Coordinates of N, CA and C in Angstrom, one line a residue:
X1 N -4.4 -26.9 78.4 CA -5.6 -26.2 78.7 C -6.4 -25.9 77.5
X2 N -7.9 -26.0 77.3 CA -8.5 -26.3 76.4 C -9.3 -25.0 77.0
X3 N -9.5 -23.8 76.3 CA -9.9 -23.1 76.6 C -11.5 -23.0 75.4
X4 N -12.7 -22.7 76.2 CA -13.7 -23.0 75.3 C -14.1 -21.4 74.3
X5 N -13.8 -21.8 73.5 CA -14.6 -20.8 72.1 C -16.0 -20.2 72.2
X6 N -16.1 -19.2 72.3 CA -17.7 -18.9 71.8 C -17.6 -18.8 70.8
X7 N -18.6 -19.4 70.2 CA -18.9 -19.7 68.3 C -19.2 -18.2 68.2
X8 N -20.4 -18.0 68.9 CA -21.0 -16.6 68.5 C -20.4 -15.2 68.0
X9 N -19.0 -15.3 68.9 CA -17.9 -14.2 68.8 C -17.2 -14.3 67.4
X10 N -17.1 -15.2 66.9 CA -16.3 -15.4 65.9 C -16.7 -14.5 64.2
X11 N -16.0 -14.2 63.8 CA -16.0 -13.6 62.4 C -16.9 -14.7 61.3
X12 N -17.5 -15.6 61.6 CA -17.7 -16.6 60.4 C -19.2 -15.7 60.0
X13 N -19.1 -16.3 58.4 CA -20.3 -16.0 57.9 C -21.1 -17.2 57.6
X14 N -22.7 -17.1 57.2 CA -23.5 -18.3 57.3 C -23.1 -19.1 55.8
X15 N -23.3 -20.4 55.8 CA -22.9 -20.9 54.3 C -23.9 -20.4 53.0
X16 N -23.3 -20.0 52.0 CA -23.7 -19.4 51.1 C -24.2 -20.5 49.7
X17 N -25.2 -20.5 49.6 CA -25.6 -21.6 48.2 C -24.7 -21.1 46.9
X18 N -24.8 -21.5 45.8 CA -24.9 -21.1 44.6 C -25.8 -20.5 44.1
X19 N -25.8 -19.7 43.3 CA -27.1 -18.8 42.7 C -27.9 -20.4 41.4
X20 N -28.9 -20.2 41.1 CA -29.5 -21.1 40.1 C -28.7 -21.4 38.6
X21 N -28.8 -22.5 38.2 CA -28.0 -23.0 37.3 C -28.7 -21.9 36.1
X22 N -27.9 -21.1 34.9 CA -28.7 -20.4 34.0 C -29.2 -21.2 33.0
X23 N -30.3 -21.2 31.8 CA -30.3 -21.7 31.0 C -29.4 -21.6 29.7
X24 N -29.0 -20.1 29.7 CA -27.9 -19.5 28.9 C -26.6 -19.6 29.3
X25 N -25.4 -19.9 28.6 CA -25.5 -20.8 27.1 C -25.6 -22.0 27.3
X26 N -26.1 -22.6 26.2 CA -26.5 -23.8 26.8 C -25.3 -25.1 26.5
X27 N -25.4 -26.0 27.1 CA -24.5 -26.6 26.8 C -24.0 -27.8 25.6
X28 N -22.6 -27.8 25.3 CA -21.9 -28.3 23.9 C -23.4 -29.3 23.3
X29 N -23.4 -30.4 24.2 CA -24.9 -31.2 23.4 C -25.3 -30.8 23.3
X30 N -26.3 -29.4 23.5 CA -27.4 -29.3 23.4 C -27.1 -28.1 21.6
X31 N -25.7 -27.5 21.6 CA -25.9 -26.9 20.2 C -25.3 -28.1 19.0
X32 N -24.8 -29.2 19.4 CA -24.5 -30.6 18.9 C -26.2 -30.5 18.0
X33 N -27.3 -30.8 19.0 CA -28.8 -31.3 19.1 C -29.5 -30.5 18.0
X34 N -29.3 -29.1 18.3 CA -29.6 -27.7 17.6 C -28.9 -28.3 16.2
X35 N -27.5 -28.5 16.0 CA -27.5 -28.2 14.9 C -27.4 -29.5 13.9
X36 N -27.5 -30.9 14.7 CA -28.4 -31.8 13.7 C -30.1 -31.1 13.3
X37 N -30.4 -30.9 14.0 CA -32.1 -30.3 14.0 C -32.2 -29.7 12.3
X38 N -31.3 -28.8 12.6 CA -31.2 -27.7 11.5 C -31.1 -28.5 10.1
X39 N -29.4 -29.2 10.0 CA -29.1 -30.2 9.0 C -30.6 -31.1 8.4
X40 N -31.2 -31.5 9.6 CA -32.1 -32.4 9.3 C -33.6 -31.4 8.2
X41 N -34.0 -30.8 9.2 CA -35.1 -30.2 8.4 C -34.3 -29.1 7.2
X42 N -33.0 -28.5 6.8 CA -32.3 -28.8 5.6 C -32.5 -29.6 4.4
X43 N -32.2 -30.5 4.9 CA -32.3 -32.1 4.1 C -33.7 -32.3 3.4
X44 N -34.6 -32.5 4.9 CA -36.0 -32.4 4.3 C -36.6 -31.8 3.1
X45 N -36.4 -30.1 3.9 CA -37.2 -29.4 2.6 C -36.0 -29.4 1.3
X46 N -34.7 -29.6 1.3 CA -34.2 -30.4 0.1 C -34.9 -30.9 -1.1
X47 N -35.5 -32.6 0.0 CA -35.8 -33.7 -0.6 C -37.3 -33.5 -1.0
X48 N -38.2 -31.9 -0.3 CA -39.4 -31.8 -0.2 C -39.2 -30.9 -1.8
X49 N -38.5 -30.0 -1.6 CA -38.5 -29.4 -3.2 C -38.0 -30.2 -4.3
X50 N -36.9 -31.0 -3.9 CA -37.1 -31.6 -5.5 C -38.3 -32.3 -5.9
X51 N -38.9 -32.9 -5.3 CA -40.1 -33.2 -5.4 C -41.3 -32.9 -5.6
X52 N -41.3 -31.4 -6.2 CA -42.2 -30.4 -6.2 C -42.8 -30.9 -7.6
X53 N -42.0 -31.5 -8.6 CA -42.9 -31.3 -10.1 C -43.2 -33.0 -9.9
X54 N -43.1 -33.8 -9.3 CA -44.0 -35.0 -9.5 C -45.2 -35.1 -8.2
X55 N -44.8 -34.1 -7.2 CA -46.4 -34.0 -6.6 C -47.6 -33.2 -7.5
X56 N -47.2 -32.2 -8.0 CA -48.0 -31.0 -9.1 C -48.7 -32.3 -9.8
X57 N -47.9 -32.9 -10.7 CA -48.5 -34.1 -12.1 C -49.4 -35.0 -11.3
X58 N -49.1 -35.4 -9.9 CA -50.2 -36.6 -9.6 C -51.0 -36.2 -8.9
X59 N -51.0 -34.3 -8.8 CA -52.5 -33.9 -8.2 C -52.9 -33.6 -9.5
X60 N -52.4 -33.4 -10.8 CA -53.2 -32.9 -11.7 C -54.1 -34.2 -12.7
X61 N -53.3 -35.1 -12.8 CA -54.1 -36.9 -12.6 C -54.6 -37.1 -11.6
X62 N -55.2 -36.4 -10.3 CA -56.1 -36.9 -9.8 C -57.1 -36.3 -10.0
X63 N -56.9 -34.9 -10.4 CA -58.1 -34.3 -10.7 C -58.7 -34.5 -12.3
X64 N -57.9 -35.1 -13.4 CA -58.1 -35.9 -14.2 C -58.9 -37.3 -14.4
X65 N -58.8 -38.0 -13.1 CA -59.5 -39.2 -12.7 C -61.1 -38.6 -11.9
X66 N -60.8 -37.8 -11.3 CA -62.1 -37.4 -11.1 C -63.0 -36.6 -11.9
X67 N -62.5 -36.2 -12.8 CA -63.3 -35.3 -13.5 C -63.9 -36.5 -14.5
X68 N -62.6 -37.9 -15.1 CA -63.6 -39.0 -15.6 C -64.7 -39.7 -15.2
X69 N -65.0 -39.3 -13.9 CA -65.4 -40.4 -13.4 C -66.6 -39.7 -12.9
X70 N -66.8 -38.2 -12.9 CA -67.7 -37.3 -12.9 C -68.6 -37.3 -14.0
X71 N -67.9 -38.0 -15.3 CA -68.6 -37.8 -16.8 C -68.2 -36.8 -17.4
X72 N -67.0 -36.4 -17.7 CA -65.6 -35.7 -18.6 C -65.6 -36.9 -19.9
X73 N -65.4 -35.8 -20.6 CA -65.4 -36.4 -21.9 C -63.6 -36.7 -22.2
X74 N -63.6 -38.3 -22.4 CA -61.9 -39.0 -22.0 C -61.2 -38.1 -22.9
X75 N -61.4 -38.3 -24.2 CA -60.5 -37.8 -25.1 C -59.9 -36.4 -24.3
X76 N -60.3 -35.5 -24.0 CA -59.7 -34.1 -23.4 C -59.0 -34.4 -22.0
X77 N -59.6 -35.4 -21.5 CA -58.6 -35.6 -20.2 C -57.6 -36.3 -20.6
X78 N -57.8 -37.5 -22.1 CA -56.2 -37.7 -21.8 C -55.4 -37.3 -22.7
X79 N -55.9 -36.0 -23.3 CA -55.2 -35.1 -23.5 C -54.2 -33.9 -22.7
X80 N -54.7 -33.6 -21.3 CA -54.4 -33.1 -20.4 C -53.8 -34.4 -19.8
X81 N -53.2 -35.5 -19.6 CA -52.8 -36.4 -19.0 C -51.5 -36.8 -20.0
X82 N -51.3 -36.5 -20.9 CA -50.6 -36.4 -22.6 C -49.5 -35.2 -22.2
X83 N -50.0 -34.3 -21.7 CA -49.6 -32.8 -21.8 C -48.8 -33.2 -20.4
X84 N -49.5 -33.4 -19.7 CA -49.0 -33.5 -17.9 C -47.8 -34.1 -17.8
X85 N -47.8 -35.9 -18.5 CA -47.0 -36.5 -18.8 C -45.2 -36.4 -19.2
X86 N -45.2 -35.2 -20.8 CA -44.6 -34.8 -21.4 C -43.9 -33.5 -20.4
X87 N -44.6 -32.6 -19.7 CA -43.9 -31.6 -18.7 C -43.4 -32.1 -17.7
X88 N -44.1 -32.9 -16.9 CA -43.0 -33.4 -15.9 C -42.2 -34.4 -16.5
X89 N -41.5 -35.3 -17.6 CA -40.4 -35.6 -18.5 C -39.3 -34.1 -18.7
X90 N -40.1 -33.3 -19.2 CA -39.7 -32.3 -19.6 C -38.7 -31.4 -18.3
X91 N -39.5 -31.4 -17.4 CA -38.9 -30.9 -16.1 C -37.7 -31.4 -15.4
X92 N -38.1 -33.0 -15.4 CA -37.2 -33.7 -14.4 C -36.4 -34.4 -14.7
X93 N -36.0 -34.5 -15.8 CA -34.6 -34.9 -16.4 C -33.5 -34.2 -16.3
X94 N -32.7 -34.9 -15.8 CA -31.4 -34.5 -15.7 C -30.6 -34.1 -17.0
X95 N -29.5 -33.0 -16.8 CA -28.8 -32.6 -18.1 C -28.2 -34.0 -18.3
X96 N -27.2 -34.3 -19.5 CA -26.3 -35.4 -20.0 C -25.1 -34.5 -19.3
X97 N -24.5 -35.7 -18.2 CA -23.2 -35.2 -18.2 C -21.9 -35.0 -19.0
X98 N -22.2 -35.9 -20.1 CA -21.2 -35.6 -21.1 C -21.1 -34.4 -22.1
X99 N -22.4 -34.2 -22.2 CA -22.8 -32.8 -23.6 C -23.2 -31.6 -22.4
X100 N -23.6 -31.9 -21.4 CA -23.8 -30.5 -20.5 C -25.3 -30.2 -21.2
X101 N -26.4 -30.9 -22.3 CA -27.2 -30.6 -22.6 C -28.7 -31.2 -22.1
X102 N -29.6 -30.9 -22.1 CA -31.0 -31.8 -21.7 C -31.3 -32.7 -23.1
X103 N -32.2 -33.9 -22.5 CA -32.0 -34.8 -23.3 C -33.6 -34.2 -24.2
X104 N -33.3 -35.3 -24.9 CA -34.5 -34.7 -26.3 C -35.6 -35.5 -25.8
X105 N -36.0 -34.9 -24.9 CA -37.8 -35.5 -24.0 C -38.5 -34.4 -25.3
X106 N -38.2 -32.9 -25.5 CA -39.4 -32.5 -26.4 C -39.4 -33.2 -27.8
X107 N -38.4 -33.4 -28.2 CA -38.7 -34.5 -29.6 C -39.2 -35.9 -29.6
X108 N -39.3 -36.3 -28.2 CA -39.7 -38.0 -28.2 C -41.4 -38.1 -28.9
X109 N -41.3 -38.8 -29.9 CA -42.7 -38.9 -30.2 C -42.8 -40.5 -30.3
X110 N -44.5 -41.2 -30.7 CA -44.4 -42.2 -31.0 C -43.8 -43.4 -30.4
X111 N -43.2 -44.4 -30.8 CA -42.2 -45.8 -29.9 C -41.2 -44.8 -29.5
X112 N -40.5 -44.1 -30.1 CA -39.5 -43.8 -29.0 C -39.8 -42.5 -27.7
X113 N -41.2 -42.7 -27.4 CA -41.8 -41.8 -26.6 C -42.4 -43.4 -25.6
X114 N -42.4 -43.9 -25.8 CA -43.4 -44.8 -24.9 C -42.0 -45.5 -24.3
X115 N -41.1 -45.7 -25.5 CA -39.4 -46.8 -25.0 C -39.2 -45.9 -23.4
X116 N -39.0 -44.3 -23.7 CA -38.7 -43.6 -22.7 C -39.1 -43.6 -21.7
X117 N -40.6 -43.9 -21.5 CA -41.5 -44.0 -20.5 C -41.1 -45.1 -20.2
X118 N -40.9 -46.0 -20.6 CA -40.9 -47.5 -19.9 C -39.3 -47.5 -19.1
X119 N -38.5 -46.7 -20.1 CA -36.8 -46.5 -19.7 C -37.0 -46.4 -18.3
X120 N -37.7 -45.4 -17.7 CA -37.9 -44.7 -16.4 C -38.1 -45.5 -15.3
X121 N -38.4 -47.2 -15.7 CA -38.9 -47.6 -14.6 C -39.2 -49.0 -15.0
X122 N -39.0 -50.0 -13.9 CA -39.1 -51.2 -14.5 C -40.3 -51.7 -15.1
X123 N -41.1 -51.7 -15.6 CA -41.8 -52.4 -16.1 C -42.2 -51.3 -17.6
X124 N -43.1 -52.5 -18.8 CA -42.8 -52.4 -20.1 C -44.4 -52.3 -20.3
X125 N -45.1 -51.4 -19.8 CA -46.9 -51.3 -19.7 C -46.7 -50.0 -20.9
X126 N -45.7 -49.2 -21.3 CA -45.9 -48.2 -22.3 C -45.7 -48.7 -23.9
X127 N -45.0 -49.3 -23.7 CA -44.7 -49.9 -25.5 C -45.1 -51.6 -26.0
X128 N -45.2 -52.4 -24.7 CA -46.4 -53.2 -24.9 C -47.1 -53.8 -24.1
X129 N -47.8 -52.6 -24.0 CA -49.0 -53.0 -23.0 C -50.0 -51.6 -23.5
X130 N -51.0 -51.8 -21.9 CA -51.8 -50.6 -21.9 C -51.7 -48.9 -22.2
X131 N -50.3 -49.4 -22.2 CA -49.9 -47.7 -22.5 C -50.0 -47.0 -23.7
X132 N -49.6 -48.3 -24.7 CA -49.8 -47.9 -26.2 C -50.7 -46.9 -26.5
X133 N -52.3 -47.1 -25.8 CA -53.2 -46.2 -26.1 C -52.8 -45.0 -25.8
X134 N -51.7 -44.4 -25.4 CA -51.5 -43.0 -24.7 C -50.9 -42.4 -26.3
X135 N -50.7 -43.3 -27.3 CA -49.9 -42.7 -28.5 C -50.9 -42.0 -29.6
X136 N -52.2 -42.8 -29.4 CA -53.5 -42.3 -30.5 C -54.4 -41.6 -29.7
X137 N -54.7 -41.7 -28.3 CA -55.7 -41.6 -27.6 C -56.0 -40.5 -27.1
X138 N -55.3 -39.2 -27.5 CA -55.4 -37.6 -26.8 C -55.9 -37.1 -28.5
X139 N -55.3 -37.7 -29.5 CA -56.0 -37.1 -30.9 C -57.3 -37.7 -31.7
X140 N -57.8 -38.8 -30.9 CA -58.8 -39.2 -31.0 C -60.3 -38.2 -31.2
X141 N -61.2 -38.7 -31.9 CA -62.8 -37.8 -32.1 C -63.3 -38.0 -30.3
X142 N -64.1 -37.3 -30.5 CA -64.8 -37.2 -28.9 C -65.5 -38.2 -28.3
X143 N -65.4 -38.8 -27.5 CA -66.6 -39.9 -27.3 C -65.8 -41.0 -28.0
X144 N -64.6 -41.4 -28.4 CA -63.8 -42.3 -29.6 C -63.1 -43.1 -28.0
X145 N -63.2 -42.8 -27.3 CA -62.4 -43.9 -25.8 C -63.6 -44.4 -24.9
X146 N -63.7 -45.2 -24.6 CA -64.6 -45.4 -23.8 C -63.7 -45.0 -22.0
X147 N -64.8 -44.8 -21.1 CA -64.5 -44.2 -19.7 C -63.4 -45.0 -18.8
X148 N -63.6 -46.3 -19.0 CA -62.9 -47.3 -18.5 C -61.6 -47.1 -19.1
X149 N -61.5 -47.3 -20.3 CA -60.1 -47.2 -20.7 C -59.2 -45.9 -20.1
X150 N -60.0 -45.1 -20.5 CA -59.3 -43.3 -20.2 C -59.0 -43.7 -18.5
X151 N -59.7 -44.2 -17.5 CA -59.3 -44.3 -16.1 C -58.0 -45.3 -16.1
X152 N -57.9 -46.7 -16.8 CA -57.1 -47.1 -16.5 C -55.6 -46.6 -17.4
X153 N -56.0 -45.6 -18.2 CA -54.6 -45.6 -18.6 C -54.3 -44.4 -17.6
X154 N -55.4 -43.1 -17.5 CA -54.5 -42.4 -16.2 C -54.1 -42.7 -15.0
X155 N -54.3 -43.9 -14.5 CA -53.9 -44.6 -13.6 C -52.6 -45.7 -13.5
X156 N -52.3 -46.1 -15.2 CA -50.9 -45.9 -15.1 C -50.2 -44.9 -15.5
X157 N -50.7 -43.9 -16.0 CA -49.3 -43.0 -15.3 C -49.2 -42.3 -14.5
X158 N -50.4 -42.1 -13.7 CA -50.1 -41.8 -12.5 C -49.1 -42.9 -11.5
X159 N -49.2 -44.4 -11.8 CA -47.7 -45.4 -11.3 C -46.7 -44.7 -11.9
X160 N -46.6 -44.6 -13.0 CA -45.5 -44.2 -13.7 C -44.9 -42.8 -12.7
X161 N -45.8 -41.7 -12.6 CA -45.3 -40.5 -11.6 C -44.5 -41.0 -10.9
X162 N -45.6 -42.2 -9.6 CA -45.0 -42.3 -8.3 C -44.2 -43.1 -8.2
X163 N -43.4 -44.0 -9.6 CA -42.5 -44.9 -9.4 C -41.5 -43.7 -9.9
X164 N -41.4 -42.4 -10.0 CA -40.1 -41.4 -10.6 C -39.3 -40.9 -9.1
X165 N -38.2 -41.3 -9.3 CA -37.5 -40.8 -8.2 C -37.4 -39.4 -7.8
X166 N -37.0 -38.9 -6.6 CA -37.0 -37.4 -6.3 C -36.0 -36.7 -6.8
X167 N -35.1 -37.8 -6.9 CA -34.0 -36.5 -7.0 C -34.2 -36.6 -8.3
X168 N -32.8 -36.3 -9.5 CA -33.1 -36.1 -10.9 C -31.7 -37.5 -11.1
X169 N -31.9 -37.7 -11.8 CA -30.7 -38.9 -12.5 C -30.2 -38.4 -13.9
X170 N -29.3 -38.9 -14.7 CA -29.0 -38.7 -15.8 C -29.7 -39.8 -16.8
X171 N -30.0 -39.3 -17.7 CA -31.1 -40.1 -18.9 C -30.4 -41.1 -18.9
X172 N -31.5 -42.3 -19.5 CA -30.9 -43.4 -19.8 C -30.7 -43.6 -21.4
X173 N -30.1 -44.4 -21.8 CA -29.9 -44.2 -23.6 C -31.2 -45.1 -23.8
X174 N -31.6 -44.4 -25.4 CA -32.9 -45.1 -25.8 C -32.7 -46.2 -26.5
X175 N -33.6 -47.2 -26.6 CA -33.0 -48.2 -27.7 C -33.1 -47.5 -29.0
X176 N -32.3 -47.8 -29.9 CA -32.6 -47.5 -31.2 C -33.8 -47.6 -32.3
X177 N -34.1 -46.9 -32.9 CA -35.2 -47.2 -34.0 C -36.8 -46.4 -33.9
X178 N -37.6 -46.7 -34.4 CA -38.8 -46.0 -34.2 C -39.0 -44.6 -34.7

């Protein structure tokens, strides 16, 4: 005998959902996600500060190029292009890991100031080429450069800036002599 049930009578309760999924904590990927994010923009402003004294020198040669090209008198701009030059050397050189000392960027004068420039980067536009002029051409009389020249030499070293790596390296040895 199958006796019939009233559902109604019975003790059950109605089916209950789950409350909403939280957004807190969130889950393992997502602080995985977080903490590449972090590492990354880390990294960046890293690679963004070492980088600080060769953006400075190629806005200060550009304001150099424009001021030639406004009708600045060259001799004083590439004098300030002379000076610009020699501080960012001066800045971004690496100590010598063997002496623990900085290399003699303030004493480079003359050929072994142009050998250096050229050291930094492949090509040989400082000791024979166009760059030469950069060794007479800031103690020159006024009006002693013509405009053209003064633009194309601050235009290579402004290459010269933008071929300088971010990070710092250790000097390279100079050739001998000069």
């Amino acid at each position: 005998m199958n006796q019939t049930v009233d559902v109604s009578q019975l003790p059950l309760r109605d089916i209950h959902l789950p409350g909403a999924i939280g957004w807190w904590p969130p889950a393992l990927g997502w602080w995985l996600l977080a903490a590449l994010v972090v590492a990354g923009l880390a990294l960046y402003g890293l690679y963004w500060y070492r980088g600080r004294h060769r953006r400075v020198a190629l806005r200060a040669l550009v304001r150099v190029r424009a001021a030639l090209e406004q009708g600045a008198e060259p001799v004083a701009c590439l004098q300030y292009v002379s000076t610009t030059l020699r501080r960012f050397a001066m800045t971004s050189v690496a100590t010598s890991r063997a002496e623990g000392l900085p290399a003699d960027v303030p004493g480079l004068i003359g050929e072994r100031w142009l050998r250096y420039l050229d050291s930094r980067w492949e090509r040989s536009d400082f000791a024979s080429g166009p760059g030469r002029q950069l060794l007479a051409a800031p103690y020159g009389r006024p009006n002693s450069i013509e405009r053209m020249t003064a633009l194309e030499l601050t235009a290579l070293c402004a290459a010269w800036l933008a071929a300088q790596p971010t990070r710092q390296r250790a000097p390279q040895a100079l050739p001998s002599g000069g």
